[in-house]
Coordinates of C-alpha atoms in Angstrom, one line a residue:
M743 CA -80.2 -14.3 -1.4
A744 CA -80.0 -13.3 -5.0
P745 CA -80.0 -9.6 -5.7
R746 CA -83.3 -8.0 -6.4
A747 CA -84.0 -6.3 -9.7
N748 CA -84.3 -2.5 -9.6
W749 CA -86.8 -2.6 -12.5
K750 CA -88.7 -5.2 -14.6
G751 CA -90.4 -4.6 -17.9
F752 CA -89.7 -5.0 -21.6
L753 CA -86.9 -4.1 -24.0
R754 CA -88.2 -3.2 -27.4
L755 CA -86.5 -2.5 -30.7
S756 CA -89.3 -1.6 -33.2
L757 CA -91.6 -4.7 -33.1
V758 CA -89.1 -7.0 -31.4
T759 CA -89.9 -7.2 -27.7
C760 CA -88.6 -9.3 -24.7
P761 CA -89.1 -9.3 -21.0
V762 CA -86.1 -8.0 -19.1
A763 CA -84.9 -7.1 -15.6
L764 CA -82.5 -4.4 -14.6
Y765 CA -79.9 -5.0 -11.9
P766 CA -77.3 -2.5 -10.4
A767 CA -73.8 -3.4 -11.7
T768 CA -72.1 -1.8 -8.7
S769 CA -72.5 -2.0 -4.9
D770 CA -71.3 -0.1 -1.8
T771 CA -72.5 -2.7 0.6
E772 CA -69.0 -4.1 1.1
K773 CA -67.7 -0.8 2.4
V774 CA -67.5 -0.2 6.2
S775 CA -70.4 2.0 7.3
F776 CA -71.1 3.7 10.7
N777 CA -74.1 4.5 12.8
Q778 CA -74.4 7.6 14.9
I779 CA -74.6 6.8 18.6
N780 CA -75.0 8.7 21.8
R781 CA -71.5 9.1 23.4
K782 CA -73.0 9.1 26.9
T783 CA -75.2 6.0 26.6
G784 CA -73.9 4.2 23.6
H785 CA -77.4 4.0 22.1
R786 CA -78.1 4.5 18.5
I787 CA -79.5 7.9 17.4
K788 CA -83.1 7.9 16.2
Y789 CA -84.3 10.5 13.7
L790 CA -87.8 11.9 13.9
K791 CA -89.7 14.0 11.4
V792 CA -90.8 17.1 13.1
D793 CA -92.5 20.4 12.1
A794 CA -89.8 23.0 11.7
E795 CA -91.9 25.7 13.4
T796 CA -93.8 23.8 16.2
G797 CA -91.2 21.1 16.9
D798 CA -94.1 18.5 17.0
E799 CA -93.5 15.1 15.4
V800 CA -95.4 14.6 12.1
T801 CA -96.8 11.2 11.1
S802 CA -96.2 9.8 7.6
E803 CA -99.8 10.2 6.4
D804 CA -99.6 14.0 7.1
I805 CA -96.4 14.5 5.1
V806 CA -96.8 15.7 1.5
K807 CA -94.4 17.0 -1.1
G808 CA -93.9 20.8 -1.5
Y809 CA -91.9 22.9 -3.9
K810 CA -90.3 26.0 -2.3
V811 CA -91.1 29.2 -4.2
D812 CA -90.2 31.7 -1.5
T813 CA -89.2 31.9 2.1
D814 CA -91.8 29.8 4.0
T815 CA -93.9 29.5 0.9
Y816 CA -94.4 26.1 -0.7
I817 CA -96.6 24.8 -3.5
E818 CA -98.1 21.5 -2.3
V819 CA -98.1 18.6 -4.7
T820 CA -100.1 15.5 -3.9
K821 CA -99.4 11.9 -4.7
D822 CA -102.5 11.7 -7.0
E823 CA -101.3 14.7 -8.9
L824 CA -97.9 13.1 -9.4
D825 CA -99.6 9.9 -10.5
D826 CA -101.6 11.8 -13.1
I827 CA -98.4 13.0 -14.9
A828 CA -96.6 9.6 -14.6
L829 CA -95.1 8.6 -17.9
D830 CA -96.7 5.8 -19.9
S831 CA -93.4 4.1 -20.7
T832 CA -92.8 3.0 -17.1
H833 CA -92.5 -0.7 -18.1
T834 CA -90.7 -0.5 -21.5
I835 CA -87.2 0.4 -22.5
E836 CA -87.8 1.7 -26.0
I837 CA -84.7 1.9 -28.2
D838 CA -84.8 5.2 -30.1
E839 CA -81.5 5.4 -31.9
F840 CA -77.9 4.0 -32.3
V841 CA -74.9 6.2 -31.8
P842 CA -71.1 5.7 -31.7
K843 CA -69.9 5.1 -28.2
A844 CA -67.1 7.7 -28.6
D845 CA -69.8 10.3 -29.1
I846 CA -71.0 10.0 -25.5
D847 CA -69.1 12.5 -23.3
N848 CA -68.0 10.8 -20.0
R849 CA -69.6 13.6 -18.0
Y850 CA -73.0 12.3 -19.0
L851 CA -72.4 8.8 -17.5
I852 CA -74.1 8.2 -14.2
R853 CA -74.1 4.5 -13.2
P854 CA -74.0 1.0 -14.9
Y855 CA -76.7 -1.7 -14.8
Y856 CA -77.0 -5.2 -16.0
L857 CA -80.0 -5.9 -18.3
V858 CA -80.9 -9.6 -18.5
P859 CA -83.8 -11.7 -19.8
D860 CA -86.6 -12.0 -17.2
G861 CA -87.8 -15.6 -17.1
K862 CA -87.5 -18.4 -19.6
V863 CA -89.1 -16.7 -22.6
G864 CA -87.8 -14.0 -24.8
H865 CA -84.2 -15.2 -24.9
D866 CA -84.2 -15.3 -28.7
A867 CA -85.5 -11.8 -29.0
Y868 CA -83.0 -10.6 -26.4
A869 CA -80.2 -12.3 -28.4
V870 CA -81.3 -10.6 -31.6
I871 CA -81.2 -7.2 -30.0
R872 CA -77.9 -7.8 -28.3
E873 CA -76.2 -9.1 -31.4
T874 CA -77.6 -6.4 -33.6
I875 CA -76.1 -3.8 -31.3
R876 CA -72.8 -5.8 -31.3
S877 CA -72.6 -6.1 -35.1
M878 CA -73.3 -2.3 -35.5
D879 CA -70.4 -1.5 -33.1
K880 CA -72.6 1.2 -31.6
V881 CA -74.5 2.0 -28.5
A882 CA -78.3 1.8 -28.3
I883 CA -80.0 4.8 -26.7
G884 CA -83.3 4.2 -25.0
R885 CA -85.5 5.5 -22.2
V886 CA -86.3 3.9 -18.8
V887 CA -88.5 5.2 -16.0
L888 CA -87.0 4.6 -12.5
T889 CA -88.7 6.1 -9.4
N890 CA -91.2 8.0 -11.5
R891 CA -88.5 9.8 -13.5
E892 CA -87.5 9.1 -17.0
H893 CA -83.8 8.5 -17.7
I894 CA -81.8 8.1 -20.8
I895 CA -80.0 4.7 -20.9
A896 CA -77.2 3.6 -23.2
L897 CA -77.2 -0.2 -23.9
E898 CA -74.1 -2.1 -25.1
P899 CA -73.2 -5.8 -25.3
L900 CA -71.2 -7.2 -22.4
D901 CA -70.2 -10.9 -22.8
S902 CA -73.6 -12.8 -23.2
G903 CA -75.6 -9.9 -21.8
L904 CA -76.3 -6.2 -22.0
M905 CA -74.9 -3.4 -19.9
G906 CA -77.0 -0.3 -19.5
T907 CA -75.6 3.0 -18.4
L908 CA -77.9 5.8 -17.2
L909 CA -77.0 9.2 -18.8
R910 CA -77.5 12.7 -17.5
Y911 CA -79.6 15.3 -19.3
P912 CA -77.7 18.3 -20.7
Y913 CA -79.1 20.6 -18.0
E914 CA -77.4 18.4 -15.4
V915 CA -73.9 18.9 -16.9
R916 CA -72.1 22.1 -16.0
S917 CA -70.1 23.9 -18.6
E918 CA -66.3 23.7 -18.3
T919 CA -65.7 27.3 -19.4
E920 CA -66.7 28.8 -16.1
Y921 CA -64.0 26.8 -14.4
F922 CA -61.2 26.8 -17.1
D923 CA -61.3 30.4 -18.2
D924 CA -58.7 31.5 -15.6
I925 CA -56.2 28.8 -16.5
Q926 CA -53.0 30.4 -17.7
D927 CA -51.7 29.7 -21.2
V928 CA -48.1 28.7 -20.4
K929 CA -45.3 27.8 -22.8
L930 CA -43.7 24.4 -22.3
T931 CA -40.3 23.4 -23.7
K932 CA -39.8 20.2 -25.7
D933 CA -37.4 18.9 -23.1
M934 CA -40.0 19.2 -20.3
L935 CA -42.6 17.3 -22.4
D936 CA -40.0 14.6 -23.3
L937 CA -39.1 14.1 -19.7
A938 CA -42.8 13.9 -18.7
K939 CA -43.4 11.4 -21.5
H940 CA -40.6 9.2 -20.2
I941 CA -42.2 9.2 -16.7
V942 CA -45.5 8.2 -18.2
E943 CA -43.9 5.4 -20.1
K944 CA -42.2 4.1 -16.9
K945 CA -45.6 4.1 -15.2
S946 CA -47.6 2.7 -18.1
G947 CA -49.4 -0.7 -17.9
A948 CA -52.6 -2.6 -18.4
F949 CA -55.7 -1.6 -16.5
E950 CA -56.0 -4.3 -13.8
P951 CA -58.6 -3.3 -11.2
E952 CA -58.1 -6.5 -9.2
L953 CA -54.7 -5.2 -8.2
F954 CA -56.1 -2.0 -6.7
E955 CA -56.5 -1.6 -3.0
D956 CA -58.7 0.8 -1.1
H957 CA -56.2 1.9 1.5
Y958 CA -58.7 3.9 3.5
E959 CA -61.1 0.9 3.7
T960 CA -58.1 -1.3 4.8
A961 CA -57.2 1.2 7.5
L962 CA -60.8 1.3 8.8
I963 CA -60.9 -2.5 9.1
D964 CA -57.6 -2.5 10.9
L965 CA -58.8 0.2 13.3
I966 CA -62.0 -1.7 14.1
N967 CA -60.1 -4.9 14.6
K968 CA -57.7 -3.2 17.0
K969 CA -60.5 -1.5 19.0
R970 CA -62.4 -4.8 19.3
A971 CA -59.3 -6.5 20.6
G972 CA -58.5 -3.7 23.0
T973 CA -55.2 -2.9 21.3
P974 CA -53.9 0.6 22.0
I975 CA -54.2 2.9 19.0
A976 CA -51.0 4.8 18.4
A977 CA -51.2 8.4 17.2
K978 CA -50.3 8.8 13.6
A979 CA -47.3 11.0 12.9
A980 CA -47.9 14.1 10.9
P981 CA -46.8 13.7 7.2
K982 CA -43.6 15.5 6.2
S983 CA -44.0 18.3 3.7
G984 CA -42.3 17.7 0.4
G985 CA -41.5 21.4 0.1
N986 CA -42.2 23.7 -2.7
V987 CA -41.2 22.9 -6.3
I988 CA -38.7 25.6 -7.2
N989 CA -37.6 24.3 -10.6
L990 CA -39.9 22.3 -12.8
M991 CA -37.2 20.9 -14.9
D992 CA -35.3 19.6 -11.9
A993 CA -38.5 18.1 -10.5
L994 CA -39.1 16.2 -13.8
K995 CA -35.5 14.9 -13.8
K996 CA -35.7 13.8 -10.2
S997 CA -39.1 12.1 -10.8
L998 CA -37.7 10.2 -13.8
A999 CA -34.7 9.0 -11.7
N1000 CA -37.0 7.8 -8.9
E1001 CA -39.2 5.9 -11.4
K1002 CA -36.2 4.1 -12.8
D1003 CA -35.1 3.1 -9.3
A1004 CA -38.6 1.9 -8.4
A1005 CA -39.4 0.1 -11.6
P1006 CA -37.7 -3.3 -10.8
A1007 CA -39.3 -3.6 -7.3
A1008 CA -42.7 -2.5 -8.6
K1009 CA -42.6 -5.1 -11.4
V1010 CA -41.8 -7.9 -9.0
A1011 CA -44.5 -6.8 -6.6
K1012 CA -47.1 -6.7 -9.5
E1013 CA -46.1 -10.1 -10.8
T1014 CA -46.3 -11.6 -7.2
A1015 CA -49.8 -10.0 -6.8
K1016 CA -50.9 -11.5 -10.1
E1017 CA -49.7 -15.0 -9.1
T1018 CA -51.4 -14.7 -5.8
T1019 CA -54.7 -13.7 -7.4
K1020 CA -54.5 -16.6 -9.8
A1021 CA -53.7 -19.1 -7.1
K1022 CA -56.5 -18.0 -4.8
K1023 CA -59.8 -19.7 -5.5
P1024 CA -62.8 -17.3 -5.5
K1025 CA -65.1 -17.9 -2.6
K1026 CA -68.9 -18.0 -3.0
R1027 CA -70.6 -15.5 -0.8
V1028 CA -74.1 -14.2 -0.2
E1029 CA -74.8 -10.8 -1.7
G1030 CA -73.9 -8.1 0.7
Q1031 CA -72.0 -10.4 3.1
R1032 CA -68.4 -9.6 4.0
E1033 CA -65.7 -12.1 4.4
M1034 CA -64.6 -12.6 8.0
L1035 CA -61.1 -14.1 7.9
L1036 CA -59.0 -12.1 10.2
P1037 CA -58.6 -13.5 13.7
I1038 CA -59.2 -11.0 16.5
S1039 CA -56.1 -10.8 18.6
G1040 CA -56.6 -11.1 22.3
K1041 CA -59.9 -13.0 21.9
G1042 CA -58.7 -16.6 21.7
G1043 CA -57.6 -16.8 18.1
K1044 CA -59.6 -18.2 15.1
D1045 CA -62.3 -20.1 17.0
A1046 CA -63.1 -17.1 19.2
A1047 CA -63.1 -14.8 16.2
A1048 CA -65.6 -17.1 14.4
K1049 CA -67.8 -17.2 17.6
E1050 CA -67.6 -13.4 18.0
A1051 CA -68.4 -12.8 14.3
A1052 CA -71.3 -15.3 13.8
P1053 CA -74.2 -13.9 15.8
K1054 CA -74.2 -10.3 14.7
K1055 CA -74.3 -8.7 11.3
A1056 CA -72.3 -5.8 12.7
D1057 CA -69.3 -8.1 13.0
K1058 CA -69.0 -8.6 9.3
P1059 CA -66.6 -5.8 8.5
V1060 CA -63.9 -7.9 10.1
R1061 CA -62.3 -9.5 7.0
A1062 CA -59.0 -10.2 5.5
T1063 CA -57.6 -7.9 2.7
T1064 CA -55.0 -9.2 0.4
A1065 CA -52.1 -7.0 -0.6
R1066 CA -53.2 -6.0 -4.0
T1067 CA -51.5 -2.6 -4.2
K1068 CA -51.0 -0.9 -7.5
K1069 CA -48.3 1.7 -7.5
A1070 CA -49.9 5.1 -7.3
G1071 CA -48.9 7.8 -9.8

């Protein structure tokens, strides 16, 4: 199934308007997730909405929103009252201004979306707005209403489309001063900084997210595969402590030496990973569906693994992960 749009409406720049749809640009559905179950029965836990005082279950029609003003004191707000103050711009992203992208503090960024034409009409107006933003080398700032709340959205060209990033309001961003005031003002020597710069140069490279590997996700999948196959789980040895750094200059020198030794092997590994990525053809998949490529040991090999995986959605976390490891800093 194609992904569903989070929002549909119109994009407007002055008198130029086109129908658009907003899709989330990121997804967590590929990650392994867990349900809570009863250890004694193996049954899934069911949550009920109950009255905090009486303990009685409350039906959906009897549940309303309330704002807490004091202990056990709430101001009740009904759905009709919320509808009365709903914003008029619920179906239009109105572009208010254009700003340099560098002016947007990263702390204000929330999440990215893809904004695409909705239907077969309006593509010319969409292209005019997109190319106007591109030619100005700026970001368009507009407003969009999602789940009854108004959000600021920054629009910028991305290939043939537009990427919109939701922005936080100033009251949602904490000031750094309350955290940074106690940081000591230390004096660093030129030699220390030069050594640190050499380390950075050794570890510098292009940003290639396809080479990153989620080690925890890989470990989760491996754990689930072993438990399904009945393989004993060995206890993990406690990590060895690196000890306290006594001399910063010595630590920098040792770090630089280690980077020089590791550089050739890291380069070969990276090039190998690149070649593997190029050689491997991308597979078409249904949105939200995980690849299931790992055979389950002890269950009869590949055929048994496919038979085991096919009937149940819960089996989908069993998938292969390629070794795309980028050397951590």
